[in-house]
Coordinates of C-alpha atoms in Angstrom, one line a residue:
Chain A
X1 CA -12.4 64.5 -57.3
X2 CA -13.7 66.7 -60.3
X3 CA -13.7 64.8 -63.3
X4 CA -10.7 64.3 -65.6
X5 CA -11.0 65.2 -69.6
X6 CA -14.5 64.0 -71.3
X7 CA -12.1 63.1 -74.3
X8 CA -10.5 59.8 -72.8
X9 CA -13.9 58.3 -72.4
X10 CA -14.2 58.6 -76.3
X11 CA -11.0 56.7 -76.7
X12 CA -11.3 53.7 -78.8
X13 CA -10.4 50.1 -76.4
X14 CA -6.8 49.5 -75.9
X15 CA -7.4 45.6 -77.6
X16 CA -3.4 45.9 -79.3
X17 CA -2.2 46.8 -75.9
X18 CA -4.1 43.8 -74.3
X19 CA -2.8 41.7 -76.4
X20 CA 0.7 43.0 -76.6
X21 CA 0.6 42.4 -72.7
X22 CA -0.1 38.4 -73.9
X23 CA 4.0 38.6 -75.0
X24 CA 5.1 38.3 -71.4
X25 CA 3.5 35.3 -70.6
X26 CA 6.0 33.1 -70.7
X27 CA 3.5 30.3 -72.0
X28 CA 2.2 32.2 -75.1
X29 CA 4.1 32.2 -78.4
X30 CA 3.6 35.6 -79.7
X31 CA 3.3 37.3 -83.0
X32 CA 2.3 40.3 -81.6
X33 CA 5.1 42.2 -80.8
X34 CA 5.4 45.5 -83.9
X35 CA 9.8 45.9 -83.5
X36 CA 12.4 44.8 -84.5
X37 CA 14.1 41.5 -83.3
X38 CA 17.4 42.5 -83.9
X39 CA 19.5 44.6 -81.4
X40 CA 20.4 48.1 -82.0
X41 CA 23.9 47.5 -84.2
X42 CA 26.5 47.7 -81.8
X43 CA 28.0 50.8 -84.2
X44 CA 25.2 53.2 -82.8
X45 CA 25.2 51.7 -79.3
X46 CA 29.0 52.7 -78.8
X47 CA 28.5 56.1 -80.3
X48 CA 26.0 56.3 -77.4
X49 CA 28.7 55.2 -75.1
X50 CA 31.2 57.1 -75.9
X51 CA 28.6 60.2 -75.8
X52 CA 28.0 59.5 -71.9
X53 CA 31.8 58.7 -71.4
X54 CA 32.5 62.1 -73.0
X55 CA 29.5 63.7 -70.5
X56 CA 27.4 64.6 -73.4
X57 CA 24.5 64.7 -71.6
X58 CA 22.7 67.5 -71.6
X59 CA 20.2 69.8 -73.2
X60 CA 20.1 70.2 -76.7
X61 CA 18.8 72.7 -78.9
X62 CA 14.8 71.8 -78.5
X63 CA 14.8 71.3 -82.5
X64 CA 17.7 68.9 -81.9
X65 CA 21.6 68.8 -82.4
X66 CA 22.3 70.9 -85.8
X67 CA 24.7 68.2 -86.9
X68 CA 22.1 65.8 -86.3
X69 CA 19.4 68.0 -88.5
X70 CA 22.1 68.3 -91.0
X71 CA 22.4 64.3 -91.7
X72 CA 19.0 64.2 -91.4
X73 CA 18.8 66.3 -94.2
X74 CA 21.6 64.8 -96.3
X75 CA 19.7 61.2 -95.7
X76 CA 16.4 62.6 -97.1
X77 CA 18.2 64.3 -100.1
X78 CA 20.2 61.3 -100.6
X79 CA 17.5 58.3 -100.1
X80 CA 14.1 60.1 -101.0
X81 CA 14.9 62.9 -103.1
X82 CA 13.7 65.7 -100.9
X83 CA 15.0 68.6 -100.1
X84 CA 15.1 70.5 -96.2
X85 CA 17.1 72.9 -95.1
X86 CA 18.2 71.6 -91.7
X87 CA 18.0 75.2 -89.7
X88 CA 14.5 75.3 -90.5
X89 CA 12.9 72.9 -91.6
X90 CA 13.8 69.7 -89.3
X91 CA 12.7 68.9 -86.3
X92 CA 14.0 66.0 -84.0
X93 CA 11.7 64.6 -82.0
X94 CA 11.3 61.8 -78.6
X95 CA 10.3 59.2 -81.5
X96 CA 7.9 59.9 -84.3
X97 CA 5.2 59.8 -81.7
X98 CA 6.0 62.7 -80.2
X99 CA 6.1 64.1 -84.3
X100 CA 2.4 62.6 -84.8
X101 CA 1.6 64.8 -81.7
X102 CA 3.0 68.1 -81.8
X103 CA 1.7 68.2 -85.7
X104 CA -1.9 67.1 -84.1
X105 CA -2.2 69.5 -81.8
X106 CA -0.4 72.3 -83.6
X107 CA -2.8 71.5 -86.4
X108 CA -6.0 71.2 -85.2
X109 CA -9.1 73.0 -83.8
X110 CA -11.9 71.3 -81.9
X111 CA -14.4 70.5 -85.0
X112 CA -11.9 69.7 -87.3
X113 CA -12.2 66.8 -89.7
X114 CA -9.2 64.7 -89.9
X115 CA -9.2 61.4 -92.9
X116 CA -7.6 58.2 -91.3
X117 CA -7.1 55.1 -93.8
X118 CA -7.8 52.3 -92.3
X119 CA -7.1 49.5 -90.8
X120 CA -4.6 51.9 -89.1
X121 CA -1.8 52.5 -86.8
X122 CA -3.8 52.1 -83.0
X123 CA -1.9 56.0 -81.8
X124 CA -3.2 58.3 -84.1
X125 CA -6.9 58.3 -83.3
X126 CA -6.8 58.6 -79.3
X127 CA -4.4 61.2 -79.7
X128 CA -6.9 63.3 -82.4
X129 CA -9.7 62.6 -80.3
X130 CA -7.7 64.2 -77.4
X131 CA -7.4 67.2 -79.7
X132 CA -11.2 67.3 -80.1
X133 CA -10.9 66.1 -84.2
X134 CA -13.4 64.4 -85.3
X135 CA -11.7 61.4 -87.3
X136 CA -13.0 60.1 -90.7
X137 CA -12.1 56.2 -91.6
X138 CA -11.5 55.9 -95.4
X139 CA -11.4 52.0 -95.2
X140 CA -9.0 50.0 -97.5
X141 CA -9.0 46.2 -98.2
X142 CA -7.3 43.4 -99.3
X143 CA -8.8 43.3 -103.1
X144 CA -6.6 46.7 -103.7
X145 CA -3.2 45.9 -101.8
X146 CA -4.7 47.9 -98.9
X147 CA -3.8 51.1 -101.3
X148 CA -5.9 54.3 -100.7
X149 CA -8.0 55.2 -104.1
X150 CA -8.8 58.5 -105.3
X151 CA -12.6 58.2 -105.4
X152 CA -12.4 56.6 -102.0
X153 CA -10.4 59.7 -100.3
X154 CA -12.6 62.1 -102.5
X155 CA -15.7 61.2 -101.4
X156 CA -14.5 61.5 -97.7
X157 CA -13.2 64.7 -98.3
X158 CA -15.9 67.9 -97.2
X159 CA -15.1 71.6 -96.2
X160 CA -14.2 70.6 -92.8
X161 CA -11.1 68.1 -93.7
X162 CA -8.0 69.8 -92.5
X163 CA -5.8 66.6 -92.5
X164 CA -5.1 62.9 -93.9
X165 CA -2.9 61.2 -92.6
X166 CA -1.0 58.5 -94.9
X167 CA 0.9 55.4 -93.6
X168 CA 2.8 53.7 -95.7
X169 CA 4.5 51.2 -95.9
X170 CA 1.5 50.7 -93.6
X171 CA 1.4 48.8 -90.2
X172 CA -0.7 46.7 -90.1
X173 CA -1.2 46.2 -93.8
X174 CA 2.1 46.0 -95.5
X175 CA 0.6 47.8 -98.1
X176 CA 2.5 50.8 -99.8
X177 CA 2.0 53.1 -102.5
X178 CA 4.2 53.8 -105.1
X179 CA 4.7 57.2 -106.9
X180 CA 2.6 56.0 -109.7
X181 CA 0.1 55.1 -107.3
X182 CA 0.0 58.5 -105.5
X183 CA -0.5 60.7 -108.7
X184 CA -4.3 60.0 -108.4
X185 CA -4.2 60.8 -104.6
X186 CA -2.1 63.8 -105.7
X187 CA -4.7 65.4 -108.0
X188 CA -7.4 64.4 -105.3
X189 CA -5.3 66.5 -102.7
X190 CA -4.7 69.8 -105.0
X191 CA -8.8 70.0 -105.1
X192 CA -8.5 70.8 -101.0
X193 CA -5.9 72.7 -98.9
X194 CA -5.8 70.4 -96.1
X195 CA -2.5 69.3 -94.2
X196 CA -1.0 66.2 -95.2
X197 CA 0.4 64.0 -92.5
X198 CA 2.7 61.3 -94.0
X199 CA 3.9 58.8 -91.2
X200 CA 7.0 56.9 -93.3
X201 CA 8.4 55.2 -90.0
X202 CA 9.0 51.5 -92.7
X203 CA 10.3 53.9 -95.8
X204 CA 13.4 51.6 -95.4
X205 CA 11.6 48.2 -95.2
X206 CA 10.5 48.1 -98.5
X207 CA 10.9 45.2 -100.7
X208 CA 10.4 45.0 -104.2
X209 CA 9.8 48.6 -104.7
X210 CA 11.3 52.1 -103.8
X211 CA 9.8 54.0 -101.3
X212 CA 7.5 57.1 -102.6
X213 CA 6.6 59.8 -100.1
X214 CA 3.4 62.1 -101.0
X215 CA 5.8 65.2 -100.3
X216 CA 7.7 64.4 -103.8
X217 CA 5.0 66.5 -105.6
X218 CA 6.3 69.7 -105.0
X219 CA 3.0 71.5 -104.7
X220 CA 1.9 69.2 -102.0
X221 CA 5.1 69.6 -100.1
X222 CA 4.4 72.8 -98.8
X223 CA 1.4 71.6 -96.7
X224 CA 3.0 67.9 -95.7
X225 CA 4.9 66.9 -93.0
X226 CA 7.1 64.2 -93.3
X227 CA 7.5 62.0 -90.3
X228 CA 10.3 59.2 -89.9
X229 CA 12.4 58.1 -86.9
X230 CA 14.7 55.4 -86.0
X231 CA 12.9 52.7 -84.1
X232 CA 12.0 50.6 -87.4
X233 CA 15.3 51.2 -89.8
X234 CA 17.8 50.8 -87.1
X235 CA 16.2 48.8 -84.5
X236 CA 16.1 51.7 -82.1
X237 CA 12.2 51.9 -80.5
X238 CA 13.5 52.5 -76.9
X239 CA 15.6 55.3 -77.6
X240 CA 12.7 57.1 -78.7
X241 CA 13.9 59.4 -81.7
X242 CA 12.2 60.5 -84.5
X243 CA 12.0 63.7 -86.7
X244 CA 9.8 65.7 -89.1
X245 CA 10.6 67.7 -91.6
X246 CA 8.1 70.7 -93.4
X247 CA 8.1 74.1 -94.8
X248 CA 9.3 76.3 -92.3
X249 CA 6.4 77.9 -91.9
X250 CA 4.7 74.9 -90.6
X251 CA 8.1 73.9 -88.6
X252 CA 8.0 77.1 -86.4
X253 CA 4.2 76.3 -85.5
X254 CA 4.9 73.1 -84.1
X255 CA 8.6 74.0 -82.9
X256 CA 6.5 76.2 -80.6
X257 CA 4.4 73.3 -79.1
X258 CA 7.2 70.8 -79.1
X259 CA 9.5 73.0 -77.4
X260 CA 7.4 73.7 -74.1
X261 CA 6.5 69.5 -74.6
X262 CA 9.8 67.9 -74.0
X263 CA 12.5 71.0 -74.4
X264 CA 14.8 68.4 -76.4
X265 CA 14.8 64.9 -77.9
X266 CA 17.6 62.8 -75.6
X267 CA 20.6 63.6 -76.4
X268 CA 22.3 60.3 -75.7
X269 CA 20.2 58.9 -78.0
X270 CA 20.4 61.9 -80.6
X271 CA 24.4 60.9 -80.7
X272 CA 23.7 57.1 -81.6
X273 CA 20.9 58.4 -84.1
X274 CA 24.1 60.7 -85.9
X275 CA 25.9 57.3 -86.2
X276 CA 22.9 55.6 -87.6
X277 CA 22.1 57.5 -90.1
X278 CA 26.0 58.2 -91.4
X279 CA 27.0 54.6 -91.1
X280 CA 23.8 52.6 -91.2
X281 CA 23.1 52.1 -94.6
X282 CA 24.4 48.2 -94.1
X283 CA 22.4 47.0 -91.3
X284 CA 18.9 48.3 -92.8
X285 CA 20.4 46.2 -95.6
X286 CA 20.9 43.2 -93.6
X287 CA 17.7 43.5 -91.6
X288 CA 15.8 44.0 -94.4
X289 CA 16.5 40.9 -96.6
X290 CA 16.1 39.3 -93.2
X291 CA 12.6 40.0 -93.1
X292 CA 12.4 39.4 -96.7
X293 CA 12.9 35.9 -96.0
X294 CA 10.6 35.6 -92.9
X295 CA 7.7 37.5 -95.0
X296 CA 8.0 35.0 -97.8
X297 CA 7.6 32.0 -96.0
X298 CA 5.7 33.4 -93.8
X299 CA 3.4 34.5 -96.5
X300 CA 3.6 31.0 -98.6
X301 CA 2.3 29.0 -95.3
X302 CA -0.3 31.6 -94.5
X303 CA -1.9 30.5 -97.8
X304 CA -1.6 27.0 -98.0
X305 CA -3.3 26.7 -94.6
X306 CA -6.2 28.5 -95.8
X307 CA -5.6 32.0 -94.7
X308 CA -5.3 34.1 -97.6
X309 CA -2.4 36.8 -98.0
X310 CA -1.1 39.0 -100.6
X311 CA 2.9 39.2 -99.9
X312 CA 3.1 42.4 -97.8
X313 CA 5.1 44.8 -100.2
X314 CA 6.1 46.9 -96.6
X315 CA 7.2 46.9 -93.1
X316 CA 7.0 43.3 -91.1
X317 CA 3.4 42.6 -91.1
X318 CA 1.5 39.7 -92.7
X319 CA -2.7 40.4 -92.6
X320 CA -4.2 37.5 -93.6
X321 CA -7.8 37.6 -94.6
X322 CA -10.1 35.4 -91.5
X323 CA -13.2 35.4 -93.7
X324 CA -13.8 31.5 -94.7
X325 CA -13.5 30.7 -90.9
X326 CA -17.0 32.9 -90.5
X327 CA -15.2 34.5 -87.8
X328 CA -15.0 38.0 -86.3
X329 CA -11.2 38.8 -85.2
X330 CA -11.2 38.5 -81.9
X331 CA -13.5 35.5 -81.6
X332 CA -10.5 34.2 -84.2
X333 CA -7.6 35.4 -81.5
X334 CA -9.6 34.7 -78.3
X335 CA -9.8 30.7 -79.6
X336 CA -6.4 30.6 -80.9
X337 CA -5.0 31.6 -77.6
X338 CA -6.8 29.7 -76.0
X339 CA -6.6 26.5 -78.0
X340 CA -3.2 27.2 -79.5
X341 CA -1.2 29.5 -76.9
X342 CA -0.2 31.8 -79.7
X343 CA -0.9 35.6 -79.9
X344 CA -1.6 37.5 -82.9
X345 CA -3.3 40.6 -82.9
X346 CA -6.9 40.8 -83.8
X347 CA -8.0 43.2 -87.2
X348 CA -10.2 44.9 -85.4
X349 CA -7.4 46.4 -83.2
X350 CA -6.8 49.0 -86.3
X351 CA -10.1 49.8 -87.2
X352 CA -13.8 48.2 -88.0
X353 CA -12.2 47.6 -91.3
X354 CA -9.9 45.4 -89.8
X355 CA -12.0 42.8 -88.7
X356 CA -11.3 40.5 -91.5
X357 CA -7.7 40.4 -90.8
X358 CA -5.3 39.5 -88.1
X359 CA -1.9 40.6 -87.9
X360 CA 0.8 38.6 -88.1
X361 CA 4.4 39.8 -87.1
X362 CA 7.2 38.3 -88.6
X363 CA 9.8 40.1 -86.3
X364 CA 10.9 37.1 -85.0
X365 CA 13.4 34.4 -85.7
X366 CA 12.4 31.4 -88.6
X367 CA 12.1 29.1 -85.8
X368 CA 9.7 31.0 -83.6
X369 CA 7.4 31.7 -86.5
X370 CA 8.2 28.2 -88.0
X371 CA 6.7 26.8 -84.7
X372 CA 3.7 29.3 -84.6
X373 CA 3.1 28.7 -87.9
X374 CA 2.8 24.8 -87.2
X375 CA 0.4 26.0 -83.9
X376 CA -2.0 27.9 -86.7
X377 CA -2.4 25.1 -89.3
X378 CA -3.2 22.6 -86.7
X379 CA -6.0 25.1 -85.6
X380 CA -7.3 25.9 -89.2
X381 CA -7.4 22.2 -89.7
X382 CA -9.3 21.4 -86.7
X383 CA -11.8 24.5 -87.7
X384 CA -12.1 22.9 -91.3
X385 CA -12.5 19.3 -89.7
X386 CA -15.4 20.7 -87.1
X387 CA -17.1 22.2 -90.3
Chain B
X1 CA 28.0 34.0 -97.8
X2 CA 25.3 33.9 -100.0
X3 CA 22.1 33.5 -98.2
X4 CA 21.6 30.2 -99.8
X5 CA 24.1 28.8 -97.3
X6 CA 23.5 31.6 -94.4
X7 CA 19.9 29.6 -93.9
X8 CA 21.6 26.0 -94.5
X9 CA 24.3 27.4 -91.8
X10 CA 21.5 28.1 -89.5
X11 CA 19.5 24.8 -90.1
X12 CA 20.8 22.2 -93.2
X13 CA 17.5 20.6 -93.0
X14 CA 15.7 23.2 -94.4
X15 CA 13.6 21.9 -97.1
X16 CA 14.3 22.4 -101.3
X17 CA 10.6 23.9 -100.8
X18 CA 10.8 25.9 -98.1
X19 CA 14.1 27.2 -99.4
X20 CA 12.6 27.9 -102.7
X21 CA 10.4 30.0 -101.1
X22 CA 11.9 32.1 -98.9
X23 CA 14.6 32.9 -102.0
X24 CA 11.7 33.5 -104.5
X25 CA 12.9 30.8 -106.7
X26 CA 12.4 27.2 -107.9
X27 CA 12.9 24.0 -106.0
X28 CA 15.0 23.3 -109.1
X29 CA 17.1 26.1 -109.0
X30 CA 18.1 25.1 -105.1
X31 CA 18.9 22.1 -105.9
X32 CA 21.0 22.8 -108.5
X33 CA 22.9 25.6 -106.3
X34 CA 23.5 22.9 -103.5
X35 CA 24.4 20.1 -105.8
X36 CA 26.8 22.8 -107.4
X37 CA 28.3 23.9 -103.8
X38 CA 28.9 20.5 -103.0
X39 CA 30.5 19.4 -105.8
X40 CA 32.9 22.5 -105.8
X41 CA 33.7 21.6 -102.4
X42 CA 32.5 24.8 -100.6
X43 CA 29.9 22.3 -98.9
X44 CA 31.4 20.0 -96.8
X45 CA 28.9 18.0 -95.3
X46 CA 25.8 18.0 -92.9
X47 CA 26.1 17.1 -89.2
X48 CA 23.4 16.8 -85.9
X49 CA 23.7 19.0 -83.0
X50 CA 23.2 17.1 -80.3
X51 CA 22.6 17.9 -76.7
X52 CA 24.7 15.0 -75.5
X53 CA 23.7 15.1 -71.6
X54 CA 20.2 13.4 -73.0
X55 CA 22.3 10.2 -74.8
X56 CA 23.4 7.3 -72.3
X57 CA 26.9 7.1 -72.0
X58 CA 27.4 10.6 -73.7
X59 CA 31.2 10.9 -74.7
X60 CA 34.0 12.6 -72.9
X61 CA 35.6 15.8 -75.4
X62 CA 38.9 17.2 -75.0
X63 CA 40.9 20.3 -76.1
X64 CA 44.6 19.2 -76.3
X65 CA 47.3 21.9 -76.9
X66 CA 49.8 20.4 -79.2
X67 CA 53.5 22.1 -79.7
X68 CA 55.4 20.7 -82.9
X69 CA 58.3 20.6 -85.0
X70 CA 57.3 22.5 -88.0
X71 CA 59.1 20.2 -90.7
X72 CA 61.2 21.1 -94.0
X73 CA 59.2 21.7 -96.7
X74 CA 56.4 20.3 -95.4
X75 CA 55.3 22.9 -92.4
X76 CA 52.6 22.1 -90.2
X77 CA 51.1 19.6 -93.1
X78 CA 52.4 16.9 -92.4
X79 CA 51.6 16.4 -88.6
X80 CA 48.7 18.1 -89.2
X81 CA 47.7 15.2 -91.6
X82 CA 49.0 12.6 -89.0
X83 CA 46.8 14.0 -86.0
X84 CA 43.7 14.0 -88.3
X85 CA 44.0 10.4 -89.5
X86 CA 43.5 9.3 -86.0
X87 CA 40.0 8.1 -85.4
X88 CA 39.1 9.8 -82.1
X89 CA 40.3 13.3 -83.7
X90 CA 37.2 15.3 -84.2
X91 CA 39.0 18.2 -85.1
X92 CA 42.2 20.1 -85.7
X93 CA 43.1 23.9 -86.1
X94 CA 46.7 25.3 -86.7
X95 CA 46.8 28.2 -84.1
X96 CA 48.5 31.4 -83.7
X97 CA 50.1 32.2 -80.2
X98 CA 51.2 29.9 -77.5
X99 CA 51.1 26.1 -79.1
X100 CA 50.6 25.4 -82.9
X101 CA 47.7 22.7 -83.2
X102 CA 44.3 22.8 -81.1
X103 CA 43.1 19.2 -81.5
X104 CA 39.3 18.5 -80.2
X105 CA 39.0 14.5 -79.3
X106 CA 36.8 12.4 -77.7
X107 CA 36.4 9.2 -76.3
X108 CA 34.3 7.0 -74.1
X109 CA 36.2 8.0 -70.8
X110 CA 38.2 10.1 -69.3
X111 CA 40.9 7.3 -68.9
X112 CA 40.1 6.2 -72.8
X113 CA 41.3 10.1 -73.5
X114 CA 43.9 10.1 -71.3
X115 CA 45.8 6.9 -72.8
X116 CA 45.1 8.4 -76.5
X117 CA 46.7 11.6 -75.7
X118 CA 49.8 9.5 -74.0
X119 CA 49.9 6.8 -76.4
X120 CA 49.2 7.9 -79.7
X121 CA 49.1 11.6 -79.5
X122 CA 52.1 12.6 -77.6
X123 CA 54.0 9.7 -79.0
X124 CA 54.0 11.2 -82.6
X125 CA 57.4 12.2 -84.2
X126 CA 57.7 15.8 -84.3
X127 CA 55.2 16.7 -81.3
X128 CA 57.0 18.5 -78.4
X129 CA 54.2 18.7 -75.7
X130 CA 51.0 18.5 -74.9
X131 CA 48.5 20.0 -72.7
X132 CA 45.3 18.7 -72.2
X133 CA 41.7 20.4 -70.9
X134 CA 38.9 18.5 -70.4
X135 CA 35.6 20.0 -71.5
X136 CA 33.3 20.0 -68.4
X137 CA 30.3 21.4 -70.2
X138 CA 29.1 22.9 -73.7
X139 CA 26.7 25.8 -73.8
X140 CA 27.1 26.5 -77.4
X141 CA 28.1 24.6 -80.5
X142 CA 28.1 26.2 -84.3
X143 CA 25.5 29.0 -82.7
X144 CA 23.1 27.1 -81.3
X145 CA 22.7 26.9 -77.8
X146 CA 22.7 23.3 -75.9
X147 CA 22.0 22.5 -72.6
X148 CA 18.5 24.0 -71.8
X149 CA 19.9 26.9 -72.6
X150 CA 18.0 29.6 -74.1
X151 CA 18.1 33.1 -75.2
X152 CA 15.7 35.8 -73.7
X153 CA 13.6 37.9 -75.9
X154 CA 14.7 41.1 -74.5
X155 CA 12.2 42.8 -76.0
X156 CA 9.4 40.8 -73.8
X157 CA 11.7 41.0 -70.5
X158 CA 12.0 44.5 -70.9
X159 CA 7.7 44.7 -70.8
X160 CA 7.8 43.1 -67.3
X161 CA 10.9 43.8 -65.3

């Protein structure tokens, strides 16, 4: 056989996705798991219904239903304060994956640099690696909230950068950045014309603040693409729908790649996204303070057992700090499943700068983390007794 | 429901501390807002769900439709008052449709039931029928789920089917 693309064998290892496989053993109690507990409201799952009773099923537009453009454009307007004009500026995607991969490839050129803050999301980098970027790490840590600082993204900026990518609220972090805390990032930003990538899948879990999207300076906004979707908000990840929004400009250019990709998001699924995001508003609510109370006991127990946490401002991570045990991350996950039969994901999984941390997911009911929780302090106590 | 009581609802032996925290308030605030639910009445009480196949002996439940005379002034009251003053009454809901009270008993047999509902049941002034059903086995009680029973995390299922 001749030999498949070079570019995989540059692919970081798959370490989430080992782990991740960890859930199915029946034996393990997991915290890996990165959705939602909660079934898709039942709201959204009828309009889906009634879409294949109706025999709504087949190709849409490859940009998506207008009507479902049009609400994503009314929820944008209406949540974030950002204005798209739905016929040309929208795009629907198969989940924002699919959004993170047209923009890539539309974007790039072999050589390119393109600024990842990290730890980050495990997708992006095989996926710009595929497109022959070469990927910078601006690492973040604990001591700033996980928040990306001007000097830090300056000085990883040179005259090859032609894209950051932000996260926030960030998986695995939690952390976010607020408007205030983007005007330094902002100024950094107008010194380069690079693309801006912002991946807001958790803009709606969001806790004490309100969510602030890079795009709301209105000279960057020409150059950013906004990406959001579904799976996180509504408790939708296997209907795979997402969207992006940018200057039109920049919409045609990927419209172009996405279209021969997948020809259209589902359809099915783009019906149950219309109810969503029209009649939705109260089960992000309920969700949300959900989590809230998971991530503040969560966070509280984290602490008294000797694994320091700030209280994740975003999405439904905790990343406690592993440092006083001495340990790398997945020494620190290998022994825990092993001596505890629970699963959390090692640091190192998003990035060297990750090896400090694990993540912990608090998508799960009090009583499954309640009893992982228990399964942790008994292991820190034992480390701290062996000491 | 204020999520105060949504988390008691789910488990009343939640701690003050653990409540506190997950609220973002003080222990002393929580236990002000119970000692103020309970004294308004809104809290009732705190009961144990038990899985009752594990105890020796476990008890024998029954669902009794009971028909009635609804009586001047009174209404349902009354009777309804009557049937919960007796001891092996666990509970008692006024029903819309086919019969008028649902009334959950127990007892230590089947033939301990039976003679209630004959003797001091059906005997009562105003009660026109009744129709017993014996409960053969619970799954679920006030949401959680007895008997071994468990709920799947779909999610995981999902990764290996």
């Amino acid at each position: 056989m001749k030999p498949i693309n070079a570019r995989l064998n540059q692919l970081p290892p798959a370490i989430l996705h080992k782990f991740l496989e960890l859930a199915t053993d029946p034996t393990i109690l997991s915290l890996s798991v990165g959705e939602p507990d909660f079934p898709t409201p039942f709201h959204v799952r009828q309009a889906a219904i009634d879409a294949i009773q109706e025999g709504k099923t087949f190709y849409t537009p490859s940009r998506g239903l207008m009507s479902m453009r049009k609400e994503i454009a009314n929820v944008m307007a209406r949540k974030y304060h950002l204005t798209y004009d739905p016929a040309t500026e929208i795009i629907v995607t198969f989940g924002a994956s699919e959004a993170l991969e047209a923009t890539f490839i539309t974007l790039l050129n072999p050589g390119d640099e393109v600024i990842l803050v990290t730890p980050v999301y495990v997708t992006y980098e095989p996926i710009l690696i595929m497109a022959g970027a070469t990927v910078v790490h601006v690492p973040t840590d604990h001591t700033t909230g996980f928040k990306l600082t001007p000097d830090a993204l300056r000085q990883a900026i040179t005259d090859k950068t032609k894209l950051i990518v932000l996260n926030y609220p960030n998986n695995p972090t939690g952390g976010i950045m607020t408007h205030k805390d983007y005007e330094g990032i902002a100024e950094v930003l107008r010194e380069t014309d690079a693309y801006i990538v912002s991946d807001e899948i958790y803009s709606e879990l969001i806790y004490d603040a309100q969510h602030a999207s890079i795009a709301q300076f209105e000279d960057l906004k020409s150059r950013t693409v906004v990406i959001n979707g579904f799976s996180k908000a509504y408790a939708m990840t296997g209907w795979r729908l997402g969207y992006l929004c940018a200057n039109a400009e920049l919409v045609n250019a990927i419209g172009k790649y996405h279209s021969n990709a997948i020809l259209c998001p589902p359809t099915i699924s783009q019906f149950a996204g219309i109810e969503a995001l029209k009649n939705g508003d109260e089960d992000i609510k309920h969700m949300r303070e959900e989590y809230d109370i998971r991530r503040r006991y969560v966070v509280d127990r984290l602490n008294k057992m000797g694994l320091p946490c700030a209280i994740p401002q975003g999405a439904f991570y905790a990343f406690p700090s592993i440092e006083a045990t001495g340990m790398d991350s997945l020494t620190f996950c290998q022994q825990l499943l092993d001596k505890k039969r629970v699963a959390v994901i090692p640091g190192i999984a998003f990035g060297a700068a990750g090896d400090r941390y694990i993540r912990f997911s608090y998508s799960y009911s009090i009583k499954h983390i309640e009893e992982a929780l228990d399964r942790i302090e008994a292991f820190m106590s034992e480390l701290s007794t062996k000491v | 429901m204020n999520k105060l009581l949504s988390l008691l609802r789910t488990n009343a032996r939640l701690s003050n501390a653990q409540l506190a925290v997950m609220l973002n308030t003080t222990e002393a605030d929580i236990e002000a807002q119970i000692k103020a639910l309970e004294k308004q009445g809104l809290i009732k009480g705190y009961l144990t769900i038990l899985d009752e196949h594990q105890i020796d002996q476990a008890p024998v439940h029954a669902m009794i439709e009971l028909k009635v005379v609804p009586m001047k002034e009174f209404g349902f009251q009354d009777i309804a008052n009557r049937v919960c003053a007796l001891e092996n009454v666990d509970s008692v809901y006024l029903m819309a449709g086919d019969y008028d009270l649902a009334v959950f008993v127990k007892g230590k047999t089947m033939q301990e039931v039976a003679t209630f509902v004959a003797k001091r049941l059906a005997t009562l002034d105003s009660v026109l029928s009744t129709n017993t059903h014996f409960i053969l086995n619970k799954y679920k009680e006030d949401g959680i789920l007895l008997d071994g029973g468990s709920v799947q995390d779909v999610r995981t299922t999902l990764k290996s089917e």
